mmCIF file of C-alpha atoms and ligand atoms in Angstrom:
data_model
loop_
_atom_site.group_PDB
_atom_site.id
_atom_site.type_symbol
_atom_site.label_atom_id
_atom_site.label_comp_id
_atom_site.label_asym_id
_atom_site.label_seq_id
_atom_site.Cartn_x
_atom_site.Cartn_y
_atom_site.Cartn_z
ATOM 1 C CA UNK J 1 -8.546 -0.710 -18.731
ATOM 2 C CA UNK J 2 -5.473 0.128 -16.661
ATOM 3 C CA UNK J 3 -5.776 -2.348 -13.793
ATOM 4 C CA UNK J 4 -5.459 -6.116 -14.251
ATOM 5 C CA UNK J 5 -7.325 -8.013 -11.575
ATOM 6 C CA UNK J 6 -7.115 -11.601 -10.457
ATOM 7 C CA UNK J 7 -7.981 -13.508 -7.312
ATOM 8 C CA UNK J 8 -5.824 -16.492 -6.351
ATOM 9 C CA UNK J 9 -6.370 -18.393 -3.087
ATOM 10 C CA UNK J 10 -8.244 -15.459 -1.451
ATOM 11 C CA UNK J 11 -5.537 -12.983 -2.513
ATOM 12 C CA UNK J 12 -6.694 -10.161 -4.768
ATOM 13 C CA UNK J 13 -3.853 -9.068 -7.054
ATOM 14 C CA UNK J 14 -4.098 -5.649 -8.728
ATOM 15 C CA UNK J 15 -1.540 -4.866 -11.419
ATOM 16 C CA UNK J 16 -1.256 -1.325 -12.751
ATOM 17 C CA UNK J 17 -0.916 -1.759 -16.495
ATOM 18 C CA UNK J 18 0.236 1.300 -18.391
ATOM 19 C CA UNK J 19 3.648 0.043 -19.372
ATOM 20 C CA UNK J 20 4.367 2.566 -22.146
ATOM 21 C CA UNK J 21 4.290 5.339 -19.510
ATOM 22 C CA UNK J 22 5.991 3.232 -16.799
ATOM 23 C CA UNK J 23 2.576 2.876 -15.125
ATOM 24 C CA UNK J 24 2.308 6.632 -14.490
ATOM 25 C CA UNK J 25 -1.085 7.535 -13.108
ATOM 26 C CA UNK J 26 -3.646 9.790 -14.756
ATOM 27 C CA UNK J 27 -7.163 10.276 -13.348
ATOM 28 C CA UNK J 28 -8.478 7.213 -15.213
ATOM 29 C CA UNK J 29 -5.785 4.971 -13.678
ATOM 30 C CA UNK J 30 -6.417 6.422 -10.220
ATOM 31 C CA UNK J 31 -10.187 5.950 -10.456
ATOM 32 C CA UNK J 32 -9.863 2.378 -11.705
ATOM 33 C CA UNK J 33 -7.402 1.518 -8.937
ATOM 34 C CA UNK J 34 -9.684 3.060 -6.323
ATOM 35 C CA UNK J 35 -12.698 1.156 -7.666
ATOM 36 C CA UNK J 36 -10.767 -2.132 -7.837
ATOM 37 C CA UNK J 37 -9.560 -1.865 -4.232
ATOM 38 C CA UNK J 38 -13.097 -1.083 -3.060
ATOM 39 C CA UNK J 39 -14.409 -4.125 -4.956
ATOM 40 C CA UNK J 40 -11.878 -6.379 -3.253
ATOM 41 C CA UNK J 41 -12.620 -4.830 0.133
ATOM 42 C CA UNK J 42 -16.285 -5.756 -0.252
ATOM 43 C CA UNK J 43 -15.678 -9.144 -1.915
ATOM 44 C CA UNK J 44 -16.092 -11.869 0.698
ATOM 45 C CA UNK J 45 -13.668 -14.197 -1.075
ATOM 46 C CA UNK J 46 -10.713 -11.774 -0.863
ATOM 47 C CA UNK J 47 -8.737 -11.576 2.407
ATOM 48 C CA UNK J 48 -5.555 -9.765 1.361
ATOM 49 C CA UNK J 49 -4.849 -7.360 -1.513
ATOM 50 C CA UNK J 50 -1.550 -6.984 -3.404
ATOM 51 C CA UNK J 51 -0.732 -3.975 -5.596
ATOM 52 C CA UNK J 52 2.055 -4.219 -8.177
ATOM 53 C CA UNK J 53 2.998 -2.817 -11.581
ATOM 54 C CA UNK J 54 3.147 -4.554 -14.937
ATOM 55 C CA UNK J 55 6.583 -5.524 -16.270
ATOM 56 C CA UNK J 56 9.903 -5.550 -14.453
ATOM 57 C CA UNK J 57 10.853 -1.888 -14.760
ATOM 58 C CA UNK J 58 8.262 0.160 -12.916
ATOM 59 C CA UNK J 59 5.855 -0.152 -10.022
ATOM 60 C CA UNK J 60 4.424 3.320 -10.710
ATOM 61 C CA UNK J 61 6.655 6.130 -12.062
ATOM 62 C CA UNK J 62 4.448 8.780 -10.484
ATOM 63 C CA UNK J 63 1.619 11.054 -11.444
ATOM 64 C CA UNK J 64 1.329 11.629 -15.198
ATOM 65 C CA UNK J 65 3.736 14.512 -15.830
ATOM 66 C CA UNK J 66 2.484 15.190 -19.357
ATOM 67 C CA UNK J 67 -1.033 15.640 -18.049
ATOM 68 C CA UNK J 68 0.105 17.912 -15.211
ATOM 69 C CA UNK J 69 1.637 20.320 -17.749
ATOM 70 C CA UNK J 70 -1.884 21.496 -18.554
ATOM 71 C CA UNK J 71 -3.275 21.830 -15.044
ATOM 72 C CA UNK J 72 -4.256 25.130 -13.467
ATOM 73 C CA UNK J 73 -4.746 25.681 -9.719
ATOM 74 C CA UNK J 74 -8.236 24.131 -9.731
ATOM 75 C CA UNK J 75 -7.076 21.160 -11.811
ATOM 76 C CA UNK J 76 -4.097 20.709 -9.499
ATOM 77 C CA UNK J 77 -6.389 20.617 -6.472
ATOM 78 C CA UNK J 78 -8.696 18.053 -8.111
ATOM 79 C CA UNK J 79 -5.811 15.821 -9.219
ATOM 80 C CA UNK J 80 -4.152 16.147 -5.818
ATOM 81 C CA UNK J 81 -7.375 15.269 -3.987
ATOM 82 C CA UNK J 82 -8.088 12.321 -6.285
ATOM 83 C CA UNK J 83 -4.652 10.813 -5.574
ATOM 84 C CA UNK J 84 -5.103 11.431 -1.860
ATOM 85 C CA UNK J 85 -8.480 9.663 -1.949
ATOM 86 C CA UNK J 86 -6.886 6.589 -3.501
ATOM 87 C CA UNK J 87 -4.150 6.519 -0.876
ATOM 88 C CA UNK J 88 -6.797 6.807 1.851
ATOM 89 C CA UNK J 89 -8.811 3.944 0.309
ATOM 90 C CA UNK J 90 -5.660 1.823 0.502
ATOM 91 C CA UNK J 91 -4.602 2.860 3.998
ATOM 92 C CA UNK J 92 -8.122 2.583 5.445
ATOM 93 C CA UNK J 93 -8.695 -0.850 3.938
ATOM 94 C CA UNK J 94 -9.763 -3.305 6.658
ATOM 95 C CA UNK J 95 -8.022 -5.997 4.589
ATOM 96 C CA UNK J 96 -4.215 -5.833 4.510
ATOM 97 C CA UNK J 97 -2.837 -4.245 1.331
ATOM 98 C CA UNK J 98 0.706 -5.260 0.360
ATOM 99 C CA UNK J 99 2.830 -3.411 -2.193
ATOM 100 C CA UNK J 100 5.033 -5.588 -4.404
ATOM 101 C CA UNK J 101 7.308 -2.824 -5.662
ATOM 102 C CA UNK J 102 8.800 -4.266 -8.840
ATOM 103 C CA UNK J 103 10.727 -1.224 -10.129
ATOM 104 C CA UNK J 104 10.470 2.574 -10.087
ATOM 105 C CA UNK J 105 8.243 3.903 -7.293
ATOM 106 C CA UNK J 106 8.599 7.633 -7.793
ATOM 107 C CA UNK J 107 6.509 10.596 -6.688
ATOM 108 C CA UNK J 108 2.892 9.422 -6.637
ATOM 109 C CA UNK J 109 4.134 5.848 -7.085
ATOM 110 C CA UNK J 110 6.121 6.032 -3.864
ATOM 111 C CA UNK J 111 3.062 7.610 -2.244
ATOM 112 C CA UNK J 112 0.811 4.728 -3.331
ATOM 113 C CA UNK J 113 3.380 2.254 -1.981
ATOM 114 C CA UNK J 114 3.556 4.158 1.324
ATOM 115 C CA UNK J 115 -0.215 3.948 1.741
ATOM 116 C CA UNK J 116 0.049 0.148 1.567
ATOM 117 C CA UNK J 117 0.369 -1.610 4.901
ATOM 118 C CA UNK J 118 3.539 -3.552 3.987
ATOM 119 C CA UNK J 119 6.076 -2.974 1.204
ATOM 120 C CA UNK J 120 8.200 -5.702 -0.394
ATOM 121 C CA UNK J 121 10.583 -4.600 -3.150
ATOM 122 C CA UNK J 122 12.637 -6.141 -5.930
ATOM 123 C CA UNK J 123 16.393 -5.543 -5.959
ATOM 124 C CA UNK J 124 16.035 -3.190 -8.951
ATOM 125 C CA UNK J 125 13.345 -1.047 -7.284
ATOM 126 C CA UNK J 126 14.057 2.670 -6.972
ATOM 127 C CA UNK J 127 12.275 5.074 -4.695
ATOM 128 C CA UNK J 128 12.065 8.827 -4.573
ATOM 129 C CA UNK J 129 9.966 11.942 -4.253
ATOM 130 C CA UNK J 130 11.308 13.910 -7.249
ATOM 131 C CA UNK J 131 8.504 16.499 -7.215
ATOM 132 C CA UNK J 132 10.770 19.424 -6.300
ATOM 133 C CA UNK J 133 12.695 18.781 -9.514
ATOM 134 C CA UNK J 134 9.462 19.374 -11.413
ATOM 135 C CA UNK J 135 8.515 22.518 -9.540
ATOM 136 C CA UNK J 136 6.045 20.603 -7.389
ATOM 137 C CA UNK J 137 5.778 19.074 -3.943
ATOM 138 C CA UNK J 138 4.531 15.590 -3.019
ATOM 139 C CA UNK J 139 0.757 15.878 -2.795
ATOM 140 C CA UNK J 140 -0.631 12.367 -2.540
ATOM 141 C CA UNK J 141 0.376 12.136 1.100
ATOM 142 C CA UNK J 142 4.177 12.116 0.697
ATOM 143 C CA UNK J 143 4.913 14.947 3.093
ATOM 144 C CA UNK J 144 2.733 13.228 5.705
ATOM 145 C CA UNK J 145 3.400 9.500 5.306
ATOM 146 C CA UNK J 146 7.119 9.551 4.494
ATOM 147 C CA UNK J 147 8.155 11.123 7.852
ATOM 148 C CA UNK J 148 5.853 8.707 9.669
ATOM 149 C CA UNK J 149 7.531 5.736 7.976
ATOM 150 C CA UNK J 150 11.221 6.736 7.805
ATOM 151 C CA UNK J 151 11.443 9.582 10.351
ATOM 152 C CA UNK J 152 11.566 13.315 9.794
ATOM 153 C CA UNK J 153 15.282 13.506 8.952
ATOM 154 C CA UNK J 154 15.254 10.807 6.268
ATOM 155 C CA UNK J 155 11.975 12.107 4.824
ATOM 156 C CA UNK J 156 13.230 15.675 4.634
ATOM 157 C CA UNK J 157 16.420 14.578 2.908
ATOM 158 C CA UNK J 158 14.455 12.639 0.284
ATOM 159 C CA UNK J 159 11.840 15.326 -0.317
ATOM 160 C CA UNK J 160 14.165 18.332 -0.557
ATOM 161 C CA UNK J 161 16.853 16.354 -2.417
ATOM 162 C CA UNK J 162 14.443 14.911 -4.959
ATOM 163 C CA UNK J 163 16.966 12.116 -5.604
ATOM 164 C CA UNK J 164 16.310 8.412 -6.019
ATOM 165 C CA UNK J 165 17.420 5.716 -3.614
ATOM 166 C CA UNK J 166 17.868 2.038 -4.392
ATOM 167 C CA UNK J 167 16.141 -0.873 -2.674
ATOM 168 C CA UNK J 168 18.982 -1.487 -0.190
ATOM 169 C CA UNK J 169 18.878 2.107 0.994
ATOM 170 C CA UNK J 170 15.068 1.962 1.155
ATOM 171 C CA UNK J 171 15.434 -1.127 3.356
ATOM 172 C CA UNK J 172 18.049 0.557 5.543
ATOM 173 C CA UNK J 173 15.810 3.546 6.308
ATOM 174 C CA UNK J 174 12.696 1.390 6.758
ATOM 175 C CA UNK J 175 10.847 2.498 3.646
ATOM 176 C CA UNK J 176 10.448 -1.142 2.609
ATOM 177 C CA UNK J 177 10.028 -4.221 4.764
ATOM 178 C CA UNK J 178 12.028 -6.682 2.648
ATOM 179 C CA UNK J 179 13.957 -6.883 -0.631
ATOM 180 C CA UNK J 180 13.992 -9.876 -2.998
ATOM 181 C CA UNK J 181 15.367 -10.727 -6.437
ATOM 182 C CA UNK J 182 12.815 -9.613 -9.050
ATOM 183 C CA UNK J 183 11.930 -13.208 -9.971
ATOM 184 C CA UNK J 184 11.024 -14.018 -6.344
ATOM 185 C CA UNK J 185 9.175 -10.817 -5.439
ATOM 186 C CA UNK J 186 5.649 -11.936 -6.281
ATOM 187 C CA UNK J 187 6.033 -15.409 -4.749
ATOM 188 C CA UNK J 188 7.421 -13.914 -1.538
ATOM 189 C CA UNK J 189 4.616 -11.355 -1.362
ATOM 190 C CA UNK J 190 2.012 -14.063 -1.979
ATOM 191 C CA UNK J 191 3.645 -16.224 0.717
ATOM 192 C CA UNK J 192 3.296 -13.410 3.232
ATOM 193 C CA UNK J 193 -0.315 -12.879 2.121
ATOM 194 C CA UNK J 194 -0.931 -16.575 2.847
ATOM 195 C CA UNK J 195 0.598 -16.169 6.306
ATOM 196 C CA UNK J 196 -1.772 -13.267 6.942
ATOM 197 C CA UNK J 197 -4.732 -15.353 5.750
ATOM 198 C CA UNK J 198 -4.181 -17.753 8.664
ATOM 199 C CA UNK J 199 -5.200 -14.945 10.991
ATOM 200 C CA UNK J 200 -8.635 -13.690 11.969
ATOM 201 C CA UNK J 201 -10.108 -11.052 9.621
ATOM 202 C CA UNK J 202 -11.630 -8.972 12.448
ATOM 203 C CA UNK J 203 -8.296 -8.943 14.295
ATOM 204 C CA UNK J 204 -6.493 -7.888 11.128
ATOM 205 C CA UNK J 205 -8.953 -5.050 10.550
ATOM 206 C CA UNK J 206 -8.767 -3.895 14.168
ATOM 207 C CA UNK J 207 -4.951 -4.034 14.173
ATOM 208 C CA UNK J 208 -4.775 -1.944 11.003
ATOM 209 C CA UNK J 209 -7.273 0.559 12.409
ATOM 210 C CA UNK J 210 -5.304 0.978 15.646
ATOM 211 C CA UNK J 211 -1.977 1.293 13.804
ATOM 212 C CA UNK J 212 -3.436 3.924 11.458
ATOM 213 C CA UNK J 213 -5.128 5.800 14.263
ATOM 214 C CA UNK J 214 -1.890 5.900 16.248
ATOM 215 C CA UNK J 215 -0.310 8.278 13.744
ATOM 216 C CA UNK J 216 -2.874 10.978 14.418
ATOM 217 C CA UNK J 217 -3.162 10.672 18.180
ATOM 218 C CA UNK J 218 -1.139 11.118 21.332
ATOM 219 C CA UNK J 219 0.196 7.918 22.901
ATOM 220 C CA UNK J 220 -2.469 8.042 25.633
ATOM 221 C CA UNK J 221 -5.313 8.442 23.110
ATOM 222 C CA UNK J 222 -3.775 5.673 20.976
ATOM 223 C CA UNK J 223 -3.551 3.320 23.941
ATOM 224 C CA UNK J 224 -7.212 3.969 24.724
ATOM 225 C CA UNK J 225 -8.233 3.203 21.132
ATOM 226 C CA UNK J 226 -6.163 0.031 21.252
ATOM 227 C CA UNK J 227 -7.587 -1.255 24.525
ATOM 228 C CA UNK J 228 -11.178 -0.515 23.441
ATOM 229 C CA UNK J 229 -10.673 -2.399 20.167
ATOM 230 C CA UNK J 230 -9.049 -5.240 22.126
ATOM 231 C CA UNK J 231 -11.921 -5.537 24.604
ATOM 232 C CA UNK J 232 -14.604 -5.475 21.880
ATOM 233 C CA UNK J 233 -13.033 -8.531 20.280
ATOM 234 C CA UNK J 234 -14.049 -10.589 23.309
ATOM 235 C CA UNK J 235 -17.647 -10.331 22.092
ATOM 236 C CA UNK J 236 -16.786 -11.951 18.743
ATOM 237 C CA UNK J 237 -16.756 -15.559 17.531
ATOM 238 C CA UNK J 238 -13.347 -14.971 16.025
ATOM 239 C CA UNK J 239 -11.691 -14.376 19.381
ATOM 240 C CA UNK J 240 -13.513 -17.331 20.975
ATOM 241 C CA UNK J 241 -12.347 -19.533 18.093
ATOM 242 C CA UNK J 242 -8.735 -18.300 18.255
ATOM 243 C CA UNK J 243 -8.419 -18.845 21.989
ATOM 244 C CA UNK J 244 -10.215 -22.216 21.951
ATOM 245 C CA UNK J 245 -8.118 -23.493 19.036
ATOM 246 C CA UNK J 246 -4.919 -22.804 20.948
ATOM 247 C CA UNK J 247 -6.151 -24.539 24.079
ATOM 248 C CA UNK J 248 -7.487 -27.491 22.024
ATOM 249 C CA UNK J 249 -4.169 -27.714 20.109
ATOM 250 C CA UNK J 250 -5.715 -27.294 16.658
ATOM 251 C CA UNK J 251 -5.597 -24.710 13.867
ATOM 252 C CA UNK J 252 -8.209 -21.955 14.220
ATOM 253 C CA UNK J 253 -11.019 -21.835 11.640
ATOM 254 C CA UNK J 254 -11.330 -18.100 11.032
ATOM 255 C CA UNK J 255 -12.616 -18.177 7.460
ATOM 256 C CA UNK J 256 -15.391 -20.219 5.876
HETATM 257 N N1 CO8 Y 301 4.415 10.673 -16.318
HETATM 258 C C1 CO8 Y 301 4.227 10.506 -17.632
HETATM 259 N N2 CO8 Y 301 5.000 9.745 -18.408
HETATM 260 C C2 CO8 Y 301 6.046 9.135 -17.828
HETATM 261 C C3 CO8 Y 301 6.321 9.267 -16.456
HETATM 262 C C4 CO8 Y 301 5.449 10.074 -15.673
HETATM 263 N N3 CO8 Y 301 5.585 10.213 -14.358
HETATM 264 N N4 CO8 Y 301 7.431 8.558 -16.170
HETATM 265 C C5 CO8 Y 301 7.826 7.992 -17.322
HETATM 266 N N5 CO8 Y 301 6.993 8.343 -18.327
HETATM 267 C C6 CO8 Y 301 7.072 7.960 -19.740
HETATM 268 C C7 CO8 Y 301 8.172 8.718 -20.463
HETATM 269 O O1 CO8 Y 301 7.760 9.995 -20.826
HETATM 270 C C8 CO8 Y 301 8.418 7.793 -21.627
HETATM 271 O O2 CO8 Y 301 7.404 7.994 -22.579
HETATM 272 P P1 CO8 Y 301 7.778 8.275 -24.115
HETATM 273 O O3 CO8 Y 301 8.427 7.009 -24.573
HETATM 274 O O4 CO8 Y 301 6.457 8.515 -24.745
HETATM 275 O O5 CO8 Y 301 8.714 9.421 -24.108
HETATM 276 C C9 CO8 Y 301 8.197 6.397 -21.036
HETATM 277 O O6 CO8 Y 301 7.435 6.598 -19.850
HETATM 278 C C10 CO8 Y 301 9.492 5.703 -20.659
HETATM 279 O O7 CO8 Y 301 10.216 6.576 -19.806
HETATM 280 P P2 CO8 Y 301 11.744 6.973 -20.059
HETATM 281 O O8 CO8 Y 301 12.076 6.897 -21.510
HETATM 282 O O9 CO8 Y 301 11.991 8.254 -19.362
HETATM 283 O O10 CO8 Y 301 12.478 5.758 -19.317
HETATM 284 P P3 CO8 Y 301 13.921 5.793 -18.651
HETATM 285 O O11 CO8 Y 301 14.261 4.390 -18.328
HETATM 286 O O12 CO8 Y 301 14.893 6.558 -19.473
HETATM 287 O O13 CO8 Y 301 13.736 6.616 -17.276
HETATM 288 C C11 CO8 Y 301 12.594 7.218 -15.248
HETATM 289 C C12 CO8 Y 301 12.900 6.103 -16.267
HETATM 290 C C13 CO8 Y 301 13.877 7.577 -14.518
HETATM 291 C C14 CO8 Y 301 11.582 6.660 -14.281
HETATM 292 C C15 CO8 Y 301 12.053 8.456 -15.980
HETATM 293 O O14 CO8 Y 301 10.989 8.044 -16.849
HETATM 294 C C16 CO8 Y 301 11.498 9.511 -15.056
HETATM 295 O O15 CO8 Y 301 12.275 10.236 -14.448
HETATM 296 N N6 CO8 Y 301 10.157 9.608 -14.988
HETATM 297 C C17 CO8 Y 301 9.516 10.622 -14.174
HETATM 298 C C18 CO8 Y 301 9.531 10.233 -12.720
HETATM 299 C C19 CO8 Y 301 8.923 11.343 -11.873
HETATM 300 O O16 CO8 Y 301 9.405 12.445 -11.823
HETATM 301 N N7 CO8 Y 301 7.825 10.998 -11.163
HETATM 302 C C20 CO8 Y 301 7.151 11.918 -10.288
HETATM 303 C C21 CO8 Y 301 6.073 12.636 -10.999
HETATM 304 S S1 CO8 Y 301 5.355 13.923 -10.024
HETATM 305 C C22 CO8 Y 301 4.285 13.138 -9.017
HETATM 306 O O17 CO8 Y 301 4.167 11.938 -9.014
HETATM 307 C C23 CO8 Y 301 3.479 14.036 -8.156
HETATM 308 C C24 CO8 Y 301 2.500 13.276 -7.234
HETATM 309 C C25 CO8 Y 301 1.593 14.254 -6.568
HETATM 310 C C26 CO8 Y 301 0.692 14.846 -7.614
HETATM 311 C C27 CO8 Y 301 -0.147 15.929 -7.159
HETATM 312 C C28 CO8 Y 301 -1.065 16.392 -8.278
HETATM 313 C C29 CO8 Y 301 -1.465 17.792 -8.188
#
């Protein structure tokens, strides 16, 4: 078992637990993470998902380098696709997925964090795409998501440099949303999850879908997707409840 799971107050917390390898991901870790996220997506009780790493040194130190030593072209394609599938499961989740980056987020670890909808980091967190140093390129979405998050110039510098950046620099370029002392990281991430849980689940899912869709569309197409999603909400109880609650000066009851 590589993923510790617990649900607290409608927040599903997934902790990658392979501490002796700094939570590096082999196919078993990837499959278990994928399965765990899918379970929380379908579990009624869970409204927000948090991904973190065990210990205070690493979030995920990347794909398992020792394992990759033995891969041929076919094995490389399978391992690459498997990691990409996990990142798509995260990004496509209709429930918000938050990364609590508690240490090294390198290579595939940075790519998993980037697939999450929001990234909070500890002060000791370090980010990087060091693949070129290993004779590789980022293949779990790094060449695609990094430029979308930090811009082409910053992404290119990180990918062709292969160097690490600290949490402050990650914050400066927009790779993470906020930075906290290690001892506060989980509480702060849980607090934001609780803020999210005050909001309507359909609206959260639709917002995430529109934001994700925007990356692959022109502005005009994106605006059309957004306005269609917006108008469909008027046929839902959630929207009626949200609007009525405001007018009636009470808190909305979005979740049973
Ligand atoms: N894979 C396997 N084992 C790892 C990894 C890793 N990515 N990272 C760390 N470990 C292991 C070390 O080998 C070591 O094990 P052991 O004690 O058995 O030797 C243990 O974790 C502790 O690591 P260190 O002793 O190195 O700890 P340090 O504090 O000295 O250094 C670092 C920490 C800087 C994080 C260092 O471990 C490091 O540089 N790790 C590698 C980071 C890296 O390059 N990650 C990117 C990997 S490539 C990738 O993710 C590609 C994604 C796309 C894949 C596409 C597939 C086809």
